[in-house]
mmCIF file of N, CA and C in Angstrom:
data_model
loop_
_atom_site.group_PDB
_atom_site.id
_atom_site.type_symbol
_atom_site.label_atom_id
_atom_site.label_comp_id
_atom_site.label_asym_id
_atom_site.label_seq_id
_atom_site.Cartn_x
_atom_site.Cartn_y
_atom_site.Cartn_z
ATOM 1 N N MET A 1 69.631 118.661 98.926
ATOM 2 C CA MET A 1 70.561 118.070 98.466
ATOM 3 C C MET A 1 70.662 118.992 97.391
ATOM 4 N N THR A 2 72.164 119.769 97.347
ATOM 5 C CA THR A 2 72.514 120.314 96.458
ATOM 6 C C THR A 2 73.056 119.572 95.154
ATOM 7 N N ALA A 3 73.306 119.810 94.019
ATOM 8 C CA ALA A 3 74.144 119.257 92.693
ATOM 9 C C ALA A 3 75.664 118.956 93.408
ATOM 10 N N ASP A 4 76.065 119.937 93.937
ATOM 11 C CA ASP A 4 77.500 119.646 94.403
ATOM 12 C C ASP A 4 77.750 118.379 95.547
ATOM 13 N N GLU A 5 76.987 118.368 96.118
ATOM 14 C CA GLU A 5 76.867 117.198 97.318
ATOM 15 C C GLU A 5 76.681 115.550 96.503
ATOM 16 N N THR A 6 76.130 115.602 95.530
ATOM 17 C CA THR A 6 75.825 114.235 94.844
ATOM 18 C C THR A 6 76.571 113.859 93.894
ATOM 19 N N THR A 7 77.595 114.598 93.474
ATOM 20 C CA THR A 7 78.323 114.564 92.399
ATOM 21 C C THR A 7 79.941 113.996 92.873
ATOM 22 N N PRO A 8 80.377 112.570 92.351
ATOM 23 C CA PRO A 8 81.385 112.367 92.697
ATOM 24 C C PRO A 8 82.523 113.185 92.765
ATOM 25 N N PRO A 9 84.048 112.921 93.279
ATOM 26 C CA PRO A 9 84.880 114.091 93.026
ATOM 27 C C PRO A 9 85.826 113.471 91.807
ATOM 28 N N ALA A 10 85.743 114.623 91.154
ATOM 29 C CA ALA A 10 86.627 114.255 89.798
ATOM 30 C C ALA A 10 87.949 113.396 90.036
ATOM 31 N N PRO A 11 88.181 112.540 89.066
ATOM 32 C CA PRO A 11 89.557 111.840 89.397
ATOM 33 C C PRO A 11 90.887 112.892 88.932
ATOM 34 N N ALA A 12 91.834 112.309 89.794
ATOM 35 C CA ALA A 12 93.192 113.246 89.487
ATOM 36 C C ALA A 12 93.733 113.068 88.298
ATOM 37 N N PRO A 13 94.040 114.170 87.537
ATOM 38 C CA PRO A 13 94.927 113.998 86.494
ATOM 39 C C PRO A 13 95.915 112.771 86.424
ATOM 40 N N ALA A 14 96.176 112.281 85.127
ATOM 41 C CA ALA A 14 97.140 111.181 84.969
ATOM 42 C C ALA A 14 98.652 111.893 85.571
ATOM 43 N N ASP A 15 98.855 112.867 85.031
ATOM 44 C CA ASP A 15 100.034 113.353 85.509
ATOM 45 C C ASP A 15 100.125 113.387 87.144
ATOM 46 N N ALA A 16 99.578 113.678 88.047
ATOM 47 C CA ALA A 16 99.415 113.573 89.147
ATOM 48 C C ALA A 16 99.570 112.489 89.827
ATOM 49 N N VAL A 17 98.976 111.675 88.992
ATOM 50 C CA VAL A 17 98.799 110.017 89.686
ATOM 51 C C VAL A 17 100.305 109.596 89.371
ATOM 52 N N SER A 18 100.933 109.817 88.055
ATOM 53 C CA SER A 18 102.220 109.176 87.810
ATOM 54 C C SER A 18 102.885 109.894 88.677
ATOM 55 N N GLU A 19 103.005 111.230 88.858
ATOM 56 C CA GLU A 19 104.068 111.296 90.074
ATOM 57 C C GLU A 19 104.006 111.132 91.254
ATOM 58 N N GLN A 20 103.021 110.975 91.460
ATOM 59 C CA GLN A 20 102.980 110.264 92.951
ATOM 60 C C GLN A 20 103.199 108.811 92.814
ATOM 61 N N THR A 21 103.125 108.274 91.770
ATOM 62 C CA THR A 21 103.548 106.827 92.028
ATOM 63 C C THR A 21 105.044 106.660 91.845
ATOM 64 N N ARG A 22 105.762 107.855 90.898
ATOM 65 C CA ARG A 22 107.384 107.648 90.991
ATOM 66 C C ARG A 22 107.607 108.023 92.408
ATOM 67 N N ARG A 23 107.048 109.191 93.185
ATOM 68 C CA ARG A 23 107.586 109.395 94.209
ATOM 69 C C ARG A 23 107.615 107.892 95.818
ATOM 70 N N ASP A 24 106.409 107.369 95.469
ATOM 71 C CA ASP A 24 106.087 106.330 96.407
ATOM 72 C C ASP A 24 107.615 105.310 95.290
ATOM 73 N N ALA A 25 107.408 104.986 94.295
ATOM 74 C CA ALA A 25 108.493 104.140 93.924
ATOM 75 C C ALA A 25 110.114 104.404 94.617
ATOM 76 N N ARG A 26 110.315 105.878 94.567
ATOM 77 C CA ARG A 26 111.676 106.241 95.107
ATOM 78 C C ARG A 26 111.661 105.883 96.787
ATOM 79 N N ARG A 27 110.576 106.144 97.158
ATOM 80 C CA ARG A 27 110.391 105.933 98.711
ATOM 81 C C ARG A 27 110.930 104.387 99.361
ATOM 82 N N PHE A 28 109.979 103.542 98.350
ATOM 83 C CA PHE A 28 110.142 101.902 98.441
ATOM 84 C C PHE A 28 111.623 101.643 98.175
ATOM 85 N N ASP A 29 112.419 102.285 97.110
ATOM 86 C CA ASP A 29 113.618 101.613 96.615
ATOM 87 C C ASP A 29 114.416 102.093 97.793
ATOM 88 N N ALA A 30 114.116 103.263 98.507
ATOM 89 C CA ALA A 30 114.947 103.838 99.652
ATOM 90 C C ALA A 30 114.969 102.760 101.156
ATOM 91 N N TRP A 31 113.753 102.541 101.000
ATOM 92 C CA TRP A 31 113.319 101.400 102.244
ATOM 93 C C TRP A 31 114.049 100.177 101.624
ATOM 94 N N SER A 32 114.008 99.645 100.566
ATOM 95 C CA SER A 32 114.577 98.204 100.217
ATOM 96 C C SER A 32 115.849 98.229 100.056
ATOM 97 N N ILE A 33 116.702 99.266 99.915
ATOM 98 C CA ILE A 33 118.199 99.451 100.315
ATOM 99 C C ILE A 33 118.331 99.491 101.661
ATOM 100 N N ALA A 34 117.507 100.109 102.451
ATOM 101 C CA ALA A 34 117.954 100.109 104.283
ATOM 102 C C ALA A 34 117.657 98.622 104.597
ATOM 103 N N TRP A 35 116.528 98.128 104.293
ATOM 104 C CA TRP A 35 116.408 96.660 104.343
ATOM 105 C C TRP A 35 117.479 95.696 103.842
ATOM 106 N N LEU A 36 118.092 95.777 102.933
ATOM 107 C CA LEU A 36 119.098 95.196 102.158
ATOM 108 C C LEU A 36 120.139 95.045 103.054
ATOM 109 N N PHE A 37 120.608 96.320 103.551
ATOM 110 C CA PHE A 37 121.867 96.514 104.262
ATOM 111 C C PHE A 37 121.810 95.941 105.712
ATOM 112 N N LEU A 38 120.239 96.048 106.245
ATOM 113 C CA LEU A 38 120.148 95.277 107.496
ATOM 114 C C LEU A 38 120.077 93.742 107.373
ATOM 115 N N ALA A 39 119.614 93.474 106.420
ATOM 116 C CA ALA A 39 119.942 91.959 105.924
ATOM 117 C C ALA A 39 121.586 91.474 105.915
ATOM 118 N N LEU A 40 122.259 92.705 105.384
ATOM 119 C CA LEU A 40 123.549 92.027 104.974
ATOM 120 C C LEU A 40 124.179 91.815 106.672
ATOM 121 N N ALA A 41 123.991 93.070 107.354
ATOM 122 C CA ALA A 41 124.346 92.910 108.472
ATOM 123 C C ALA A 41 123.979 91.713 109.560
ATOM 124 N N ILE A 42 122.696 91.312 109.882
ATOM 125 C CA ILE A 42 122.239 90.434 110.254
ATOM 126 C C ILE A 42 123.355 88.997 109.673
ATOM 127 N N TRP A 43 123.557 88.778 108.191
ATOM 128 C CA TRP A 43 124.085 87.647 107.833
ATOM 129 C C TRP A 43 125.703 87.990 108.395
ATOM 130 N N ALA A 44 125.999 88.597 108.297
ATOM 131 C CA ALA A 44 127.282 88.881 108.755
ATOM 132 C C ALA A 44 127.351 88.283 110.124
ATOM 133 N N TRP A 45 126.748 89.124 110.836
ATOM 134 C CA TRP A 45 126.704 88.819 112.395
ATOM 135 C C TRP A 45 126.615 87.415 112.595
ATOM 136 N N PHE A 46 125.613 86.590 111.915
ATOM 137 C CA PHE A 46 125.491 85.018 111.990
ATOM 138 C C PHE A 46 126.635 84.506 111.568
ATOM 139 N N ALA A 47 127.471 84.863 110.593
ATOM 140 C CA ALA A 47 128.214 83.936 109.962
ATOM 141 C C ALA A 47 129.627 83.825 110.993
ATOM 142 N N PHE A 48 129.622 85.437 111.360
ATOM 143 C CA PHE A 48 130.767 85.693 112.275
ATOM 144 C C PHE A 48 130.526 84.526 113.703
ATOM 145 N N LEU A 49 129.299 84.705 114.287
ATOM 146 C CA LEU A 49 128.912 83.747 115.296
ATOM 147 C C LEU A 49 129.249 81.959 115.171
ATOM 148 N N MET A 50 128.980 81.807 113.896
ATOM 149 C CA MET A 50 129.077 80.605 113.584
ATOM 150 C C MET A 50 130.535 79.951 113.010
ATOM 151 N N LEU A 51 131.380 80.972 112.791
ATOM 152 C CA LEU A 51 133.082 80.500 112.002
ATOM 153 C C LEU A 51 134.087 81.141 112.896
ATOM 154 N N ALA A 52 133.777 82.002 113.757
ATOM 155 C CA ALA A 52 134.955 82.477 114.351
ATOM 156 C C ALA A 52 135.041 82.214 116.032
ATOM 157 N N ASP A 53 136.225 81.580 116.026
ATOM 158 C CA ASP A 53 136.668 81.328 117.661
ATOM 159 C C ASP A 53 136.570 82.441 118.610
ATOM 160 N N TYR A 54 136.060 81.870 119.960
ATOM 161 C CA TYR A 54 136.115 83.035 120.765
ATOM 162 C C TYR A 54 136.747 82.410 122.139
ATOM 163 N N GLY A 55 136.398 83.844 123.304
ATOM 164 C CA GLY A 55 136.995 83.278 124.402
ATOM 165 C C GLY A 55 138.483 83.687 124.556
ATOM 166 N N PRO A 56 138.989 83.416 125.860
ATOM 167 C CA PRO A 56 140.438 83.809 126.337
ATOM 168 C C PRO A 56 141.222 83.191 125.269
ATOM 169 N N GLU A 57 142.249 84.090 125.002
ATOM 170 C CA GLU A 57 143.567 83.597 124.257
ATOM 171 C C GLU A 57 144.623 82.619 124.799
ATOM 172 N N SER A 58 144.799 81.328 123.846
ATOM 173 C CA SER A 58 145.384 80.238 124.915
ATOM 174 C C SER A 58 146.578 79.915 123.926
ATOM 175 N N GLY A 59 147.809 80.032 123.405
ATOM 176 C CA GLY A 59 148.900 79.729 122.675
ATOM 177 C C GLY A 59 148.674 80.317 121.193
ATOM 178 N N SER A 60 147.971 79.599 120.603
ATOM 179 C CA SER A 60 147.870 79.890 119.197
ATOM 180 C C SER A 60 146.866 80.471 118.862
ATOM 181 N N GLY A 61 145.534 80.450 119.734
ATOM 182 C CA GLY A 61 144.624 81.068 119.371
ATOM 183 C C GLY A 61 143.675 80.828 120.603
ATOM 184 N N ALA A 62 142.568 81.252 119.875
ATOM 185 C CA ALA A 62 141.312 81.293 121.085
ATOM 186 C C ALA A 62 141.112 80.074 121.894
ATOM 187 N N MET A 63 140.494 80.046 123.128
ATOM 188 C CA MET A 63 140.184 78.455 123.566
ATOM 189 C C MET A 63 139.004 77.941 123.149
ATOM 190 N N CYS A 64 138.144 78.755 122.774
ATOM 191 C CA CYS A 64 136.831 78.199 122.517
ATOM 192 C C CYS A 64 136.479 77.970 120.701
ATOM 193 N N ARG A 65 136.166 76.985 120.531
ATOM 194 C CA ARG A 65 136.156 76.697 118.916
ATOM 195 C C ARG A 65 134.627 77.128 118.556
ATOM 196 N N SER A 66 134.367 77.723 117.174
ATOM 197 C CA SER A 66 133.308 78.235 117.211
ATOM 198 C C SER A 66 132.563 76.569 116.283
ATOM 199 N N PRO A 67 130.787 77.049 116.553
ATOM 200 C CA PRO A 67 130.076 75.854 116.203
ATOM 201 C C PRO A 67 130.116 74.802 115.108
ATOM 202 N N LEU A 68 131.090 75.640 113.961
ATOM 203 C CA LEU A 68 131.113 75.091 112.835
ATOM 204 C C LEU A 68 132.710 74.393 112.903
ATOM 205 N N ALA A 69 133.627 74.752 113.479
ATOM 206 C CA ALA A 69 135.097 74.370 113.522
ATOM 207 C C ALA A 69 134.853 73.408 113.842
ATOM 208 N N GLY A 70 134.611 72.602 115.093
ATOM 209 C CA GLY A 70 134.947 71.394 115.825
ATOM 210 C C GLY A 70 133.851 71.367 116.735
ATOM 211 N N PRO A 71 134.430 70.335 117.611
ATOM 212 C CA PRO A 71 133.547 69.544 118.907
ATOM 213 C C PRO A 71 133.623 71.072 119.804
ATOM 214 N N PRO A 72 132.567 71.265 120.539
ATOM 215 C CA PRO A 72 132.463 71.994 121.510
ATOM 216 C C PRO A 72 133.301 71.688 122.697
ATOM 217 N N SER A 73 134.013 73.275 123.337
ATOM 218 C CA SER A 73 134.585 72.856 124.193
ATOM 219 C C SER A 73 133.819 72.799 125.824
ATOM 220 N N ASP A 74 134.243 71.975 126.778
ATOM 221 C CA ASP A 74 133.393 71.979 127.802
ATOM 222 C C ASP A 74 134.003 72.863 128.972
ATOM 223 N N ALA A 75 134.845 73.711 128.722
ATOM 224 C CA ALA A 75 135.252 74.829 129.750
ATOM 225 C C ALA A 75 134.226 75.794 130.046
ATOM 226 N N VAL A 76 134.169 76.160 131.315
ATOM 227 C CA VAL A 76 133.165 77.196 131.847
ATOM 228 C C VAL A 76 133.444 78.327 130.939
ATOM 229 N N LEU A 77 134.387 78.867 130.649
ATOM 230 C CA LEU A 77 134.644 80.096 129.691
ATOM 231 C C LEU A 77 134.074 80.160 128.355
ATOM 232 N N CYS A 78 133.587 78.828 128.007
ATOM 233 C CA CYS A 78 133.474 78.745 126.471
ATOM 234 C C CYS A 78 131.512 78.804 126.491
ATOM 235 N N ARG A 79 130.783 78.905 127.665
ATOM 236 C CA ARG A 79 129.637 79.039 127.852
ATOM 237 C C ARG A 79 128.737 80.445 127.351
ATOM 238 N N SER A 80 129.011 80.732 126.133
ATOM 239 C CA SER A 80 128.295 81.900 125.369
ATOM 240 C C SER A 80 127.148 81.453 124.865
ATOM 241 N N GLU A 81 125.939 82.150 125.695
ATOM 242 C CA GLU A 81 124.714 82.107 125.236
ATOM 243 C C GLU A 81 124.285 82.453 123.658
ATOM 244 N N LEU A 82 124.936 83.112 123.346
ATOM 245 C CA LEU A 82 124.783 83.572 121.526
ATOM 246 C C LEU A 82 125.744 82.461 120.658
ATOM 247 N N ARG A 83 126.349 81.304 121.383
ATOM 248 C CA ARG A 83 126.939 80.312 120.513
ATOM 249 C C ARG A 83 126.255 79.465 120.903
ATOM 250 N N GLN A 84 125.314 79.085 121.406
ATOM 251 C CA GLN A 84 124.414 78.144 121.470
ATOM 252 C C GLN A 84 123.492 78.138 120.452
ATOM 253 N N TRP A 85 122.839 76.687 119.979
ATOM 254 C CA TRP A 85 122.298 76.543 118.711
ATOM 255 C C TRP A 85 120.733 77.477 118.768
ATOM 256 N N PRO A 86 120.152 77.264 119.554
ATOM 257 C CA PRO A 86 118.811 77.965 120.101
ATOM 258 C C PRO A 86 119.139 79.439 119.713
ATOM 259 N N ALA A 87 119.986 80.156 120.298
ATOM 260 C CA ALA A 87 120.233 81.533 119.702
ATOM 261 C C ALA A 87 120.590 81.769 118.163
ATOM 262 N N LEU A 88 121.482 80.715 118.050
ATOM 263 C CA LEU A 88 121.925 81.158 116.653
ATOM 264 C C LEU A 88 120.905 80.688 115.271
ATOM 265 N N LEU A 89 120.032 79.998 115.807
ATOM 266 C CA LEU A 89 118.883 79.741 114.853
ATOM 267 C C LEU A 89 117.771 80.719 114.935
ATOM 268 N N GLY A 90 117.897 81.517 116.057
ATOM 269 C CA GLY A 90 116.966 82.712 116.082
ATOM 270 C C GLY A 90 117.592 84.105 115.335
ATOM 271 N N ILE A 91 118.728 83.729 115.458
ATOM 272 C CA ILE A 91 119.692 85.065 114.475
ATOM 273 C C ILE A 91 119.558 84.666 113.111
ATOM 274 N N LEU A 92 119.529 83.268 112.845
ATOM 275 C CA LEU A 92 119.248 82.933 111.392
ATOM 276 C C LEU A 92 117.924 83.477 110.890
ATOM 277 N N ALA A 93 116.823 82.911 111.880
ATOM 278 C CA ALA A 93 115.423 83.299 111.334
ATOM 279 C C ALA A 93 115.300 84.974 111.047
ATOM 280 N N LEU A 94 115.923 85.823 111.874
ATOM 281 C CA LEU A 94 116.089 87.117 111.703
ATOM 282 C C LEU A 94 116.558 87.562 110.573
ATOM 283 N N ALA A 95 117.608 87.092 110.179
ATOM 284 C CA ALA A 95 118.203 87.119 108.785
ATOM 285 C C ALA A 95 117.293 86.773 107.729
ATOM 286 N N VAL A 96 116.641 85.723 107.863
ATOM 287 C CA VAL A 96 115.766 85.309 106.850
ATOM 288 C C VAL A 96 114.714 86.190 106.434
ATOM 289 N N MET A 97 114.180 86.765 107.438
ATOM 290 C CA MET A 97 113.184 87.877 107.389
ATOM 291 C C MET A 97 113.344 88.903 106.981
ATOM 292 N N ALA A 98 114.477 89.296 107.546
ATOM 293 C CA ALA A 98 115.037 90.581 106.927
ATOM 294 C C ALA A 98 115.275 90.529 105.093
ATOM 295 N N THR A 99 115.611 89.307 104.723
ATOM 296 C CA THR A 99 116.093 89.259 103.384
ATOM 297 C C THR A 99 114.766 89.172 102.880
ATOM 298 N N VAL A 100 113.854 88.287 103.148
ATOM 299 C CA VAL A 100 112.564 88.280 102.536
ATOM 300 C C VAL A 100 111.919 89.758 102.346
ATOM 301 N N ILE A 101 112.119 90.613 103.457
ATOM 302 C CA ILE A 101 111.391 91.761 103.100
ATOM 303 C C ILE A 101 111.996 92.587 102.507
ATOM 304 N N ALA A 102 113.304 92.502 102.357
ATOM 305 C CA ALA A 102 114.496 93.018 101.483
ATOM 306 C C ALA A 102 114.041 93.287 100.031
ATOM 307 N N ALA A 103 113.738 91.672 100.022
ATOM 308 C CA ALA A 103 113.282 91.418 98.325
ATOM 309 C C ALA A 103 112.029 91.637 98.043
ATOM 310 N N ALA A 104 111.043 91.575 98.781
ATOM 311 C CA ALA A 104 109.610 92.002 98.375
ATOM 312 C C ALA A 104 109.437 93.385 98.276
ATOM 313 N N THR A 105 110.131 94.295 99.189
ATOM 314 C CA THR A 105 110.298 95.753 99.047
ATOM 315 C C THR A 105 110.934 96.505 97.691
ATOM 316 N N MET A 106 112.034 95.755 97.131
ATOM 317 C CA MET A 106 112.678 96.040 96.173
ATOM 318 C C MET A 106 111.838 95.200 94.771
ATOM 319 N N VAL A 107 111.417 94.390 94.899
ATOM 320 C CA VAL A 107 110.016 94.060 93.850
ATOM 321 C C VAL A 107 108.916 94.903 93.586
ATOM 322 N N TYR A 108 108.641 95.407 94.698
ATOM 323 C CA TYR A 108 107.563 96.457 94.792
ATOM 324 C C TYR A 108 107.836 97.521 94.110
ATOM 325 N N ALA A 109 109.221 98.209 94.495
ATOM 326 C CA ALA A 109 109.709 99.462 94.424
ATOM 327 C C ALA A 109 109.968 99.375 92.491
ATOM 328 N N LYS A 110 110.264 98.325 92.289
ATOM 329 C CA LYS A 110 110.554 98.050 90.715
ATOM 330 C C LYS A 110 109.387 97.928 89.814
ATOM 331 N N LEU A 111 108.322 97.426 90.558
ATOM 332 C CA LEU A 111 106.924 97.549 89.916
ATOM 333 C C LEU A 111 106.238 98.596 89.917
ATOM 334 N N LEU A 112 106.608 99.441 90.914
ATOM 335 C CA LEU A 112 105.967 101.056 91.007
ATOM 336 C C LEU A 112 106.896 101.704 90.100
ATOM 337 N N SER A 113 108.136 101.678 89.730
ATOM 338 C CA SER A 113 108.590 102.553 89.008
ATOM 339 C C SER A 113 108.340 102.235 87.367
ATOM 340 N N ARG A 114 107.667 100.679 87.257
ATOM 341 C CA ARG A 114 107.595 100.520 85.838
ATOM 342 C C ARG A 114 106.441 101.134 85.383
ATOM 343 N N LEU A 115 105.504 101.143 86.539
ATOM 344 C CA LEU A 115 104.002 101.467 86.550
ATOM 345 C C LEU A 115 103.874 102.807 86.201
ATOM 346 N N ALA A 116 104.878 103.808 86.640
ATOM 347 C CA ALA A 116 104.892 105.008 86.557
ATOM 348 C C ALA A 116 105.608 105.519 85.215
ATOM 349 N N ARG A 117 106.428 104.567 84.483
ATOM 350 C CA ARG A 117 106.787 104.849 83.513
ATOM 351 C C ARG A 117 105.845 104.635 82.345
ATOM 352 N N ARG A 118 104.975 103.628 82.490
ATOM 353 C CA ARG A 118 104.001 103.647 81.541
ATOM 354 C C ARG A 118 102.898 104.358 81.707
ATOM 355 N N ASP A 119 102.519 104.828 82.904
ATOM 356 C CA ASP A 119 101.469 105.820 82.905
ATOM 357 C C ASP A 119 101.985 107.453 82.818
ATOM 358 N N GLY A 120 103.141 107.432 82.226
ATOM 359 C CA GLY A 120 103.885 108.772 82.305
ATOM 360 C C GLY A 120 103.159 109.501 80.981
ATOM 361 N N PRO A 121 103.410 111.090 81.018
ATOM 362 C CA PRO A 121 102.869 111.735 79.981
ATOM 363 C C PRO A 121 103.370 111.353 78.591
ATOM 364 N N ASP A 122 104.038 110.737 78.263
ATOM 365 C CA ASP A 122 104.660 110.244 76.892
ATOM 366 C C ASP A 122 104.184 108.839 76.533
ATOM 367 N N ALA A 123 103.451 108.219 77.176
ATOM 368 C CA ALA A 123 102.536 107.243 77.123
ATOM 369 C C ALA A 123 101.862 106.834 75.684
ATOM 370 N N ARG A 124 101.913 105.837 75.382
ATOM 371 C CA ARG A 124 101.075 105.945 74.219
ATOM 372 C C ARG A 124 99.495 105.224 74.800
ATOM 373 N N PRO A 125 98.533 105.965 74.339
ATOM 374 C CA PRO A 125 97.055 105.128 74.502
ATOM 375 C C PRO A 125 97.200 103.845 74.065
ATOM 376 N N GLN A 126 96.252 103.175 74.767
ATOM 377 C CA GLN A 126 96.149 101.801 74.471
ATOM 378 C C GLN A 126 94.482 101.642 73.793
ATOM 379 N N GLY A 127 94.572 100.849 72.977
ATOM 380 C CA GLY A 127 93.176 100.457 72.180
ATOM 381 C C GLY A 127 93.240 100.304 71.273
#
């Protein structure tokens, strides 16, 4: 065994670690924005399914009432699978999961950016 094989690798300089942390923070910030837009789109879809009337037009509006607007219609044309409660609860679960992931990635991105600022080249030594 030579001396080169037994020595541990040298730690990366503080500037390189800080720059890597900044890059990670920017990447996670971009992902958090993407998750946020996805969550907003799913919430909008859920709100549309819950509040908008649907079906063929009849006189003053759509023939079928939305799930929150009134009692459901018994007409055959009003049997939409997406307007049934199991499907609506599934869409609600997707919206909640996307929102939680968006919040978690946003918090992690902010944490990384603060850590990178603290470990930056102009950071004061502690002690």
